[in-house]
Amino acid sequence: MARRLRMLMRMGNLTRTGQVGDGREEALVEHVLEHAAPGDLDDVIRVIDEYAYRQATLINVGDEKGLLLDAAVRRAQPGLLLELGTYCGYGALRMARVMPPGARLCSIEFNAANASVARRIWDHAGLGEERVAVLHGTLGDGGATIGRLTGRYGFGPGRVDFVFVDHVSDAYLPDLRRILDRRWLHPGSIVLADNMKVPGAPRYREYLRDAEGKEWRTREHRTHVEYQSWVRDLVLESEYLRSPDAGDQGATGAAPA
Ligand SMILES: C[S@@+](CC[C@H](N)C(=O)[O-])C[C@H]1O[C@@H](n2cnc3c(N)ncnc32)[C@H](O)[C@@H]1O
């Protein structure tokens, strides 16, 4: 509990920089390289969870909510996945473990140091660039990251099967709108959003409530904040049904210029 409280006191730094501020993310890389079997995804995930429980808590999706993430990816059987907020690459490791052969995950991270931490951990786990790519940037950076996704990674109308939204709560709705504006989703695409209670993303939740049964169908999963069992959290799993302006054709029309 004391570790958790110290962590909460560092929340300002975390929100501003994407790191806790005491070097724990960089130390995690050394820990993983020393203690996890190379090329063994299960073992790398196990060692990160152990580090978060015993040494320094991390803002990964964590083991409890991670099961919801695993199950959603298994159900969706996605070919192209997008993650908003890479951090140390833990959520991506979990998705990579259950996504189908040939699938690819692109993960967006605004902090360059976190992107480097994730890449080194994935390399140790044996996850190549063709399976999981990290892009340093944001969807709101004026087109640079979106341009790389479309130019290099095949993002385009109807191409994205699964999105894991787990970056900064203020950006949940604006970034979902950026994805919708480009018509990247298709009917049946799944968007999973973490931290819907702590810290919460009220505008995102309200948008989904208003669209329930029309553009989206959402299930709310009750769970707990990562790496403890006393603070409750919510994960939203939303299936995209159709665009409001697409008739029965869903969201697969032409993308805006
Ligand atoms: C909760 S952590 C992500 C955890 C990760 N999804 C996992 O489960 O392992 C949030 C991350 O989002 C990053 N971030 C913050 N704002 C962002 C933005 N606008 N776009 C992309 N990443 C962002 C932070 O630097 C931080 O690394």
PDB file of C-alpha atoms and ligand atoms in Angstrom:
ATOM      1  CA  MET A   1       0.000   0.000   0.000  1.00  0.00           C
ATOM      2  CA  ALA A   2       2.855   2.440   0.847  1.00  0.00           C
ATOM      3  CA  ARG A   3       4.437   1.804  -2.551  1.00  0.00           C
ATOM      4  CA  ARG A   4       1.112   2.558  -4.193  1.00  0.00           C
ATOM      5  CA  LEU A   5       0.745   5.823  -2.268  1.00  0.00           C
ATOM      6  CA  ARG A   6       4.272   6.929  -3.251  1.00  0.00           C
ATOM      7  CA  MET A   7       3.310   6.142  -6.824  1.00  0.00           C
ATOM      8  CA  LEU A   8       0.134   8.251  -6.550  1.00  0.00           C
ATOM      9  CA  MET A   9       2.259  11.179  -5.314  1.00  0.00           C
ATOM     10  CA  ARG A  10       4.213  10.921  -8.548  1.00  0.00           C
ATOM     11  CA  MET A  11       1.101  11.027 -10.727  1.00  0.00           C
ATOM     12  CA  GLY A  12       1.870  14.561 -11.932  1.00  0.00           C
ATOM     13  CA  ASN A  13       5.184  13.445 -13.340  1.00  0.00           C
ATOM     14  CA  LEU A  14       3.592  10.354 -14.810  1.00  0.00           C
ATOM     15  CA  THR A  15       0.905  12.288 -16.649  1.00  0.00           C
ATOM     16  CA  ARG A  16       3.415  14.834 -17.967  1.00  0.00           C
ATOM     17  CA  THR A  17       6.237  12.526 -19.009  1.00  0.00           C
ATOM     18  CA  GLY A  18       4.857   8.981 -19.198  1.00  0.00           C
ATOM     19  CA  GLN A  19       7.433   7.770 -16.663  1.00  0.00           C
ATOM     20  CA  VAL A  20       7.212   7.524 -12.879  1.00  0.00           C
ATOM     21  CA  GLY A  21      10.396   9.569 -12.504  1.00  0.00           C
ATOM     22  CA  ASP A  22      12.670   7.305 -10.477  1.00  0.00           C
ATOM     23  CA  GLY A  23      14.214   5.243 -13.262  1.00  0.00           C
ATOM     24  CA  ARG A  24      12.075   2.142 -12.679  1.00  0.00           C
ATOM     25  CA  GLU A  25      11.239   1.702 -16.366  1.00  0.00           C
ATOM     26  CA  GLU A  26      14.935   1.617 -17.388  1.00  0.00           C
ATOM     27  CA  ALA A  27      15.701  -0.656 -14.416  1.00  0.00           C
ATOM     28  CA  LEU A  28      12.966  -2.990 -15.671  1.00  0.00           C
ATOM     29  CA  VAL A  29      14.915  -3.613 -18.877  1.00  0.00           C
ATOM     30  CA  GLU A  30      17.995  -4.731 -16.913  1.00  0.00           C
ATOM     31  CA  HIS A  31      15.793  -6.891 -14.698  1.00  0.00           C
ATOM     32  CA  VAL A  32      14.086  -8.585 -17.650  1.00  0.00           C
ATOM     33  CA  LEU A  33      17.387  -9.186 -19.455  1.00  0.00           C
ATOM     34  CA  GLU A  34      18.829 -10.743 -16.321  1.00  0.00           C
ATOM     35  CA  HIS A  35      15.881 -12.826 -15.139  1.00  0.00           C
ATOM     36  CA  ALA A  36      13.662 -13.771 -18.098  1.00  0.00           C
ATOM     37  CA  ALA A  37      14.507 -16.577 -20.497  1.00  0.00           C
ATOM     38  CA  PRO A  38      15.334 -15.085 -23.929  1.00  0.00           C
ATOM     39  CA  GLY A  39      12.722 -15.783 -26.588  1.00  0.00           C
ATOM     40  CA  ASP A  40      10.145 -16.868 -24.004  1.00  0.00           C
ATOM     41  CA  LEU A  41       7.101 -14.552 -24.069  1.00  0.00           C
ATOM     42  CA  ASP A  42       5.455 -16.242 -21.085  1.00  0.00           C
ATOM     43  CA  ASP A  43       8.556 -15.854 -18.992  1.00  0.00           C
ATOM     44  CA  VAL A  44       9.063 -12.188 -19.921  1.00  0.00           C
ATOM     45  CA  ILE A  45       5.449 -11.435 -18.933  1.00  0.00           C
ATOM     46  CA  ARG A  46       5.895 -13.375 -15.683  1.00  0.00           C
ATOM     47  CA  VAL A  47       9.090 -11.486 -14.795  1.00  0.00           C
ATOM     48  CA  ILE A  48       7.481  -8.077 -15.478  1.00  0.00           C
ATOM     49  CA  ASP A  49       4.493  -8.947 -13.259  1.00  0.00           C
ATOM     50  CA  GLU A  50       6.821 -10.134 -10.519  1.00  0.00           C
ATOM     51  CA  TYR A  51       8.861  -6.904 -10.761  1.00  0.00           C
ATOM     52  CA  ALA A  52       5.677  -4.813 -10.532  1.00  0.00           C
ATOM     53  CA  TYR A  53       4.455  -6.704  -7.463  1.00  0.00           C
ATOM     54  CA  ARG A  54       7.754  -6.983  -5.622  1.00  0.00           C
ATOM     55  CA  GLN A  55      10.058  -4.163  -6.691  1.00  0.00           C
ATOM     56  CA  ALA A  56       8.360  -1.158  -8.220  1.00  0.00           C
ATOM     57  CA  THR A  57       4.795  -0.948  -9.403  1.00  0.00           C
ATOM     58  CA  LEU A  58       4.243  -0.191 -13.082  1.00  0.00           C
ATOM     59  CA  ILE A  59       1.366   1.304 -15.047  1.00  0.00           C
ATOM     60  CA  ASN A  60       1.054  -1.732 -17.317  1.00  0.00           C
ATOM     61  CA  VAL A  61      -2.419  -3.109 -17.882  1.00  0.00           C
ATOM     62  CA  GLY A  62      -1.245  -5.762 -15.391  1.00  0.00           C
ATOM     63  CA  ASP A  63      -2.131  -9.396 -14.850  1.00  0.00           C
ATOM     64  CA  GLU A  64      -5.803  -9.085 -13.807  1.00  0.00           C
ATOM     65  CA  LYS A  65      -6.929  -6.659 -16.542  1.00  0.00           C
ATOM     66  CA  GLY A  66      -4.490  -8.413 -18.864  1.00  0.00           C
ATOM     67  CA  LEU A  67      -6.797 -11.436 -18.843  1.00  0.00           C
ATOM     68  CA  LEU A  68      -9.583  -9.218 -20.231  1.00  0.00           C
ATOM     69  CA  LEU A  69      -7.206  -7.973 -22.914  1.00  0.00           C
ATOM     70  CA  ASP A  70      -6.148 -11.529 -23.809  1.00  0.00           C
ATOM     71  CA  ALA A  71      -9.769 -12.682 -24.053  1.00  0.00           C
ATOM     72  CA  ALA A  72     -10.796  -9.731 -26.238  1.00  0.00           C
ATOM     73  CA  VAL A  73      -7.912 -10.330 -28.666  1.00  0.00           C
ATOM     74  CA  ARG A  74      -8.703 -14.059 -28.803  1.00  0.00           C
ATOM     75  CA  ARG A  75     -12.344 -13.283 -29.619  1.00  0.00           C
ATOM     76  CA  ALA A  76     -11.483 -10.685 -32.274  1.00  0.00           C
ATOM     77  CA  GLN A  77      -8.834 -12.800 -34.065  1.00  0.00           C
ATOM     78  CA  PRO A  78      -7.332  -9.565 -35.428  1.00  0.00           C
ATOM     79  CA  GLY A  79      -4.911  -9.217 -38.314  1.00  0.00           C
ATOM     80  CA  LEU A  80      -3.976  -5.581 -37.633  1.00  0.00           C
ATOM     81  CA  LEU A  81      -3.915  -4.137 -34.122  1.00  0.00           C
ATOM     82  CA  LEU A  82      -3.242  -0.659 -32.775  1.00  0.00           C
ATOM     83  CA  GLU A  83      -2.225   0.198 -29.221  1.00  0.00           C
ATOM     84  CA  LEU A  84      -2.301   3.764 -27.912  1.00  0.00           C
ATOM     85  CA  GLY A  85       0.247   3.994 -25.090  1.00  0.00           C
ATOM     86  CA  THR A  86       3.087   1.441 -25.193  1.00  0.00           C
ATOM     87  CA  TYR A  87       4.802   2.237 -21.868  1.00  0.00           C
ATOM     88  CA  CYS A  88       7.239  -0.686 -21.278  1.00  0.00           C
ATOM     89  CA  GLY A  89       5.626  -2.974 -23.837  1.00  0.00           C
ATOM     90  CA  TYR A  90       3.790  -5.270 -21.430  1.00  0.00           C
ATOM     91  CA  GLY A  91       0.294  -4.979 -22.964  1.00  0.00           C
ATOM     92  CA  ALA A  92       1.854  -5.559 -26.394  1.00  0.00           C
ATOM     93  CA  LEU A  93       3.570  -8.719 -25.142  1.00  0.00           C
ATOM     94  CA  ARG A  94       0.221 -10.027 -23.969  1.00  0.00           C
ATOM     95  CA  MET A  95      -1.499  -9.165 -27.267  1.00  0.00           C
ATOM     96  CA  ALA A  96       1.349 -10.685 -29.286  1.00  0.00           C
ATOM     97  CA  ARG A  97       1.054 -13.894 -27.285  1.00  0.00           C
ATOM     98  CA  VAL A  98      -2.577 -14.459 -28.334  1.00  0.00           C
ATOM     99  CA  MET A  99      -2.932 -12.721 -31.702  1.00  0.00           C
ATOM    100  CA  PRO A 100      -3.067 -14.998 -34.759  1.00  0.00           C
ATOM    101  CA  PRO A 101       0.048 -15.951 -36.727  1.00  0.00           C
ATOM    102  CA  GLY A 102       0.739 -13.270 -39.345  1.00  0.00           C
ATOM    103  CA  ALA A 103      -0.987 -10.536 -37.328  1.00  0.00           C
ATOM    104  CA  ARG A 104       0.812  -7.275 -36.605  1.00  0.00           C
ATOM    105  CA  LEU A 105       0.508  -4.806 -33.743  1.00  0.00           C
ATOM    106  CA  CYS A 106       1.526  -1.150 -34.073  1.00  0.00           C
ATOM    107  CA  SER A 107       1.943   0.569 -30.719  1.00  0.00           C
ATOM    108  CA  ILE A 108       2.106   4.358 -30.359  1.00  0.00           C
ATOM    109  CA  GLU A 109       4.121   5.951 -27.557  1.00  0.00           C
ATOM    110  CA  PHE A 110       4.832   9.642 -27.024  1.00  0.00           C
ATOM    111  CA  ASN A 111       7.826   9.175 -24.717  1.00  0.00           C
ATOM    112  CA  ALA A 112      10.951   8.128 -26.655  1.00  0.00           C
ATOM    113  CA  ALA A 113      12.554   6.513 -23.589  1.00  0.00           C
ATOM    114  CA  ASN A 114       9.494   4.293 -23.076  1.00  0.00           C
ATOM    115  CA  ALA A 115       9.529   3.331 -26.755  1.00  0.00           C
ATOM    116  CA  SER A 116      13.163   2.262 -26.358  1.00  0.00           C
ATOM    117  CA  VAL A 117      12.410   0.287 -23.162  1.00  0.00           C
ATOM    118  CA  ALA A 118       9.599  -1.573 -24.935  1.00  0.00           C
ATOM    119  CA  ARG A 119      11.697  -2.345 -28.017  1.00  0.00           C
ATOM    120  CA  ARG A 120      14.531  -3.814 -25.916  1.00  0.00           C
ATOM    121  CA  ILE A 121      12.114  -5.951 -23.898  1.00  0.00           C
ATOM    122  CA  TRP A 122      10.377  -7.199 -27.063  1.00  0.00           C
ATOM    123  CA  ASP A 123      13.758  -8.015 -28.623  1.00  0.00           C
ATOM    124  CA  HIS A 124      14.580 -10.092 -25.564  1.00  0.00           C
ATOM    125  CA  ALA A 125      11.203 -11.852 -25.871  1.00  0.00           C
ATOM    126  CA  GLY A 126      11.948 -12.615 -29.528  1.00  0.00           C
ATOM    127  CA  LEU A 127       9.261 -10.320 -30.932  1.00  0.00           C
ATOM    128  CA  GLY A 128      10.456  -8.841 -34.208  1.00  0.00           C
ATOM    129  CA  GLU A 129       9.383  -5.609 -35.903  1.00  0.00           C
ATOM    130  CA  GLU A 130       7.173  -7.593 -38.306  1.00  0.00           C
ATOM    131  CA  ARG A 131       5.081  -8.741 -35.325  1.00  0.00           C
ATOM    132  CA  VAL A 132       5.149  -5.680 -33.031  1.00  0.00           C
ATOM    133  CA  ALA A 133       6.277  -2.181 -34.027  1.00  0.00           C
ATOM    134  CA  VAL A 134       6.565   0.837 -31.759  1.00  0.00           C
ATOM    135  CA  LEU A 135       6.066   4.292 -33.251  1.00  0.00           C
ATOM    136  CA  HIS A 136       7.317   7.264 -31.290  1.00  0.00           C
ATOM    137  CA  GLY A 137       4.624   9.955 -31.575  1.00  0.00           C
ATOM    138  CA  THR A 138       0.909  10.487 -31.037  1.00  0.00           C
ATOM    139  CA  LEU A 139      -2.169  10.311 -33.258  1.00  0.00           C
ATOM    140  CA  GLY A 140      -2.558  14.051 -32.634  1.00  0.00           C
ATOM    141  CA  ASP A 141       0.942  15.121 -33.691  1.00  0.00           C
ATOM    142  CA  GLY A 142      -0.160  16.887 -36.847  1.00  0.00           C
ATOM    143  CA  GLY A 143      -0.154  13.892 -39.168  1.00  0.00           C
ATOM    144  CA  ALA A 144       3.386  12.525 -38.722  1.00  0.00           C
ATOM    145  CA  THR A 145       2.386   9.324 -36.905  1.00  0.00           C
ATOM    146  CA  ILE A 146      -0.793   8.794 -38.894  1.00  0.00           C
ATOM    147  CA  GLY A 147       1.284   9.234 -42.054  1.00  0.00           C
ATOM    148  CA  ARG A 148       3.691   6.514 -40.919  1.00  0.00           C
ATOM    149  CA  LEU A 149       0.817   4.174 -40.062  1.00  0.00           C
ATOM    150  CA  THR A 150      -0.764   4.608 -43.488  1.00  0.00           C
ATOM    151  CA  GLY A 151       2.477   4.799 -45.490  1.00  0.00           C
ATOM    152  CA  ARG A 152       4.421   1.994 -43.871  1.00  0.00           C
ATOM    153  CA  TYR A 153       2.071  -0.223 -41.890  1.00  0.00           C
ATOM    154  CA  GLY A 154      -0.949  -0.595 -44.156  1.00  0.00           C
ATOM    155  CA  PHE A 155      -3.455   1.433 -42.139  1.00  0.00           C
ATOM    156  CA  GLY A 156      -6.420   2.516 -44.230  1.00  0.00           C
ATOM    157  CA  PRO A 157     -10.209   2.251 -44.510  1.00  0.00           C
ATOM    158  CA  GLY A 158     -11.566  -0.881 -42.849  1.00  0.00           C
ATOM    159  CA  ARG A 159      -8.096  -2.286 -42.075  1.00  0.00           C
ATOM    160  CA  VAL A 160      -7.899  -2.122 -38.281  1.00  0.00           C
ATOM    161  CA  ASP A 161      -9.419  -5.024 -36.363  1.00  0.00           C
ATOM    162  CA  PHE A 162      -8.467  -4.209 -32.784  1.00  0.00           C
ATOM    163  CA  VAL A 163      -7.519  -1.076 -30.835  1.00  0.00           C
ATOM    164  CA  PHE A 164      -6.234  -1.010 -27.261  1.00  0.00           C
ATOM    165  CA  VAL A 165      -6.754   2.501 -25.856  1.00  0.00           C
ATOM    166  CA  ASP A 166      -4.463   2.935 -22.860  1.00  0.00           C
ATOM    167  CA  HIS A 167      -2.585   6.242 -23.065  1.00  0.00           C
ATOM    168  CA  VAL A 168      -3.899   9.450 -21.475  1.00  0.00           C
ATOM    169  CA  SER A 169      -7.566   9.806 -20.607  1.00  0.00           C
ATOM    170  CA  ASP A 170      -8.023  13.283 -22.163  1.00  0.00           C
ATOM    171  CA  ALA A 171      -6.956  11.861 -25.511  1.00  0.00           C
ATOM    172  CA  TYR A 172      -9.242   8.785 -25.535  1.00  0.00           C
ATOM    173  CA  LEU A 173     -12.153  10.417 -27.345  1.00  0.00           C
ATOM    174  CA  PRO A 174     -10.151  12.748 -29.630  1.00  0.00           C
ATOM    175  CA  ASP A 175      -7.960   9.830 -30.745  1.00  0.00           C
ATOM    176  CA  LEU A 176     -10.945   7.539 -31.282  1.00  0.00           C
ATOM    177  CA  ARG A 177     -12.438  10.289 -33.459  1.00  0.00           C
ATOM    178  CA  ARG A 178      -9.180  10.504 -35.437  1.00  0.00           C
ATOM    179  CA  ILE A 179      -9.443   6.756 -36.080  1.00  0.00           C
ATOM    180  CA  LEU A 180     -13.102   7.056 -37.079  1.00  0.00           C
ATOM    181  CA  ASP A 181     -12.459  10.076 -39.307  1.00  0.00           C
ATOM    182  CA  ARG A 182     -10.024   7.941 -41.299  1.00  0.00           C
ATOM    183  CA  ARG A 183     -12.510   5.040 -41.372  1.00  0.00           C
ATOM    184  CA  TRP A 184      -9.870   2.599 -40.193  1.00  0.00           C
ATOM    185  CA  LEU A 185     -12.437   0.429 -38.386  1.00  0.00           C
ATOM    186  CA  HIS A 186     -14.919  -1.981 -39.924  1.00  0.00           C
ATOM    187  CA  PRO A 187     -18.105  -3.459 -38.479  1.00  0.00           C
ATOM    188  CA  GLY A 188     -16.875  -5.997 -35.924  1.00  0.00           C
ATOM    189  CA  SER A 189     -13.660  -4.121 -35.021  1.00  0.00           C
ATOM    190  CA  ILE A 190     -13.070  -4.129 -31.265  1.00  0.00           C
ATOM    191  CA  VAL A 191     -11.869  -1.184 -29.169  1.00  0.00           C
ATOM    192  CA  LEU A 192     -10.793  -1.995 -25.611  1.00  0.00           C
ATOM    193  CA  ALA A 193     -10.264   0.950 -23.244  1.00  0.00           C
ATOM    194  CA  ASP A 194      -8.410   0.647 -19.948  1.00  0.00           C
ATOM    195  CA  ASN A 195      -8.571   2.876 -16.846  1.00  0.00           C
ATOM    196  CA  MET A 196     -12.194   3.842 -17.366  1.00  0.00           C
ATOM    197  CA  LYS A 197     -12.685   4.341 -13.617  1.00  0.00           C
ATOM    198  CA  VAL A 198      -9.169   5.338 -12.519  1.00  0.00           C
ATOM    199  CA  PRO A 199      -8.552   7.995 -13.708  1.00  0.00           C
ATOM    200  CA  GLY A 200     -11.664   7.657 -15.927  1.00  0.00           C
ATOM    201  CA  ALA A 201     -12.473   9.139 -19.322  1.00  0.00           C
ATOM    202  CA  PRO A 202     -16.022  10.512 -18.878  1.00  0.00           C
ATOM    203  CA  ARG A 203     -16.407  12.023 -22.338  1.00  0.00           C
ATOM    204  CA  TYR A 204     -15.319   8.798 -24.004  1.00  0.00           C
ATOM    205  CA  ARG A 205     -17.797   6.808 -21.889  1.00  0.00           C
ATOM    206  CA  GLU A 206     -20.600   9.261 -22.559  1.00  0.00           C
ATOM    207  CA  TYR A 207     -19.935   9.108 -26.297  1.00  0.00           C
ATOM    208  CA  LEU A 208     -20.197   5.300 -26.231  1.00  0.00           C
ATOM    209  CA  ARG A 209     -23.360   5.419 -24.123  1.00  0.00           C
ATOM    210  CA  ASP A 210     -24.998   7.759 -26.635  1.00  0.00           C
ATOM    211  CA  ALA A 211     -23.964   5.498 -29.517  1.00  0.00           C
ATOM    212  CA  GLU A 212     -25.012   2.237 -27.824  1.00  0.00           C
ATOM    213  CA  GLY A 213     -26.861  -0.071 -30.203  1.00  0.00           C
ATOM    214  CA  LYS A 214     -26.369   2.374 -33.084  1.00  0.00           C
ATOM    215  CA  GLU A 215     -22.654   2.755 -33.895  1.00  0.00           C
ATOM    216  CA  TRP A 216     -21.268   0.756 -30.962  1.00  0.00           C
ATOM    217  CA  ARG A 217     -22.100  -2.094 -28.610  1.00  0.00           C
ATOM    218  CA  THR A 218     -20.159  -1.870 -25.341  1.00  0.00           C
ATOM    219  CA  ARG A 219     -19.569  -4.258 -22.435  1.00  0.00           C
ATOM    220  CA  GLU A 220     -18.238  -2.868 -19.200  1.00  0.00           C
ATOM    221  CA  HIS A 221     -15.871  -5.202 -17.335  1.00  0.00           C
ATOM    222  CA  ARG A 222     -15.517  -4.571 -13.601  1.00  0.00           C
ATOM    223  CA  THR A 223     -11.990  -5.148 -12.432  1.00  0.00           C
ATOM    224  CA  HIS A 224      -9.211  -3.589 -10.321  1.00  0.00           C
ATOM    225  CA  VAL A 225      -6.404  -1.134 -10.905  1.00  0.00           C
ATOM    226  CA  GLU A 226      -3.232  -2.995 -11.847  1.00  0.00           C
ATOM    227  CA  TYR A 227      -1.176  -4.903  -9.302  1.00  0.00           C
ATOM    228  CA  GLN A 228      -3.516  -4.560  -6.311  1.00  0.00           C
ATOM    229  CA  SER A 229      -7.012  -5.621  -5.282  1.00  0.00           C
ATOM    230  CA  TRP A 230      -8.437  -2.692  -3.312  1.00  0.00           C
ATOM    231  CA  VAL A 231      -9.095   0.001  -5.942  1.00  0.00           C
ATOM    232  CA  ARG A 232     -11.724  -0.800  -8.519  1.00  0.00           C
ATOM    233  CA  ASP A 233     -11.352  -0.060 -12.209  1.00  0.00           C
ATOM    234  CA  LEU A 234     -13.372  -0.591 -15.382  1.00  0.00           C
ATOM    235  CA  VAL A 235     -12.392  -1.833 -18.822  1.00  0.00           C
ATOM    236  CA  LEU A 236     -14.721  -1.070 -21.737  1.00  0.00           C
ATOM    237  CA  GLU A 237     -14.894  -3.478 -24.653  1.00  0.00           C
ATOM    238  CA  SER A 238     -16.705  -1.897 -27.593  1.00  0.00           C
ATOM    239  CA  GLU A 239     -17.666  -3.513 -30.864  1.00  0.00           C
ATOM    240  CA  TYR A 240     -17.948  -1.126 -33.784  1.00  0.00           C
ATOM    241  CA  LEU A 241     -21.281  -1.697 -35.521  1.00  0.00           C
ATOM    242  CA  ARG A 242     -21.424   0.911 -38.238  1.00  0.00           C
ATOM    243  CA  SER A 243     -20.683   4.491 -39.082  1.00  0.00           C
ATOM    244  CA  PRO A 244     -23.666   6.862 -38.558  1.00  0.00           C
ATOM    245  CA  ASP A 245     -23.439   7.931 -42.212  1.00  0.00           C
ATOM    246  CA  ALA A 246     -22.645   4.586 -43.842  1.00  0.00           C
ATOM    247  CA  GLY A 247     -26.081   3.008 -44.140  1.00  0.00           C
ATOM    248  CA  ASP A 248     -25.757  -0.780 -44.111  1.00  0.00           C
ATOM    249  CA  GLN A 249     -22.281  -0.611 -45.612  1.00  0.00           C
ATOM    250  CA  GLY A 250     -20.625  -0.046 -42.214  1.00  0.00           C
ATOM    251  CA  ALA A 251     -17.441   1.971 -41.978  1.00  0.00           C
ATOM    252  CA  THR A 252     -15.675   0.805 -45.087  1.00  0.00           C
ATOM    253  CA  GLY A 253     -16.211   3.842 -47.300  1.00  0.00           C
ATOM    254  CA  ALA A 254     -13.468   6.102 -48.637  1.00  0.00           C
ATOM    255  CA  ALA A 255     -11.212   7.845 -46.146  1.00  0.00           C
ATOM    256  CA  PRO A 256     -11.137  11.638 -45.955  1.00  0.00           C
ATOM    257  CA  ALA A 257      -8.211  13.254 -47.735  1.00  0.00           C
TER     258      ALA A 257
HETATM  259  C1  LIG B   1      -0.884   3.299 -18.979  1.00  0.00           C
HETATM  260  S1  LIG B   1       0.575   3.431 -19.889  1.00  0.00           S
HETATM  261  C2  LIG B   1       0.363   2.210 -21.154  1.00  0.00           C
HETATM  262  C3  LIG B   1       0.490   0.794 -20.658  1.00  0.00           C
HETATM  263  C4  LIG B   1       0.553  -0.236 -21.758  1.00  0.00           C
HETATM  264  N1  LIG B   1      -0.598  -0.137 -22.627  1.00  0.00           N
HETATM  265  C5  LIG B   1       0.613  -1.605 -21.157  1.00  0.00           C
HETATM  266  O1  LIG B   1      -0.428  -2.161 -20.834  1.00  0.00           O
HETATM  267  O2  LIG B   1       1.723  -2.116 -20.972  1.00  0.00           O
HETATM  268  C6  LIG B   1       0.343   4.947 -20.770  1.00  0.00           C
HETATM  269  C7  LIG B   1       1.453   5.282 -21.754  1.00  0.00           C
HETATM  270  O3  LIG B   1       0.900   6.212 -22.691  1.00  0.00           O
HETATM  271  C8  LIG B   1       1.893   7.130 -23.057  1.00  0.00           C
HETATM  272  N2  LIG B   1       1.207   8.306 -23.617  1.00  0.00           N
HETATM  273  C9  LIG B   1       0.704   9.389 -22.975  1.00  0.00           C
HETATM  274  N3  LIG B   1       0.063  10.189 -23.842  1.00  0.00           N
HETATM  275  C10 LIG B   1       0.151   9.606 -25.054  1.00  0.00           C
HETATM  276  C11 LIG B   1      -0.337   9.913 -26.347  1.00  0.00           C
HETATM  277  N4  LIG B   1      -1.074  11.021 -26.585  1.00  0.00           N
HETATM  278  N5  LIG B   1      -0.078   9.065 -27.367  1.00  0.00           N
HETATM  279  C12 LIG B   1       0.647   7.943 -27.149  1.00  0.00           C
HETATM  280  N6  LIG B   1       1.151   7.587 -25.950  1.00  0.00           N
HETATM  281  C13 LIG B   1       0.893   8.389 -24.917  1.00  0.00           C
HETATM  282  C14 LIG B   1       2.670   7.368 -21.775  1.00  0.00           C
HETATM  283  O4  LIG B   1       3.953   7.873 -22.052  1.00  0.00           O
HETATM  284  C15 LIG B   1       2.675   5.974 -21.161  1.00  0.00           C
HETATM  285  O5  LIG B   1       3.833   5.289 -21.565  1.00  0.00           O
END
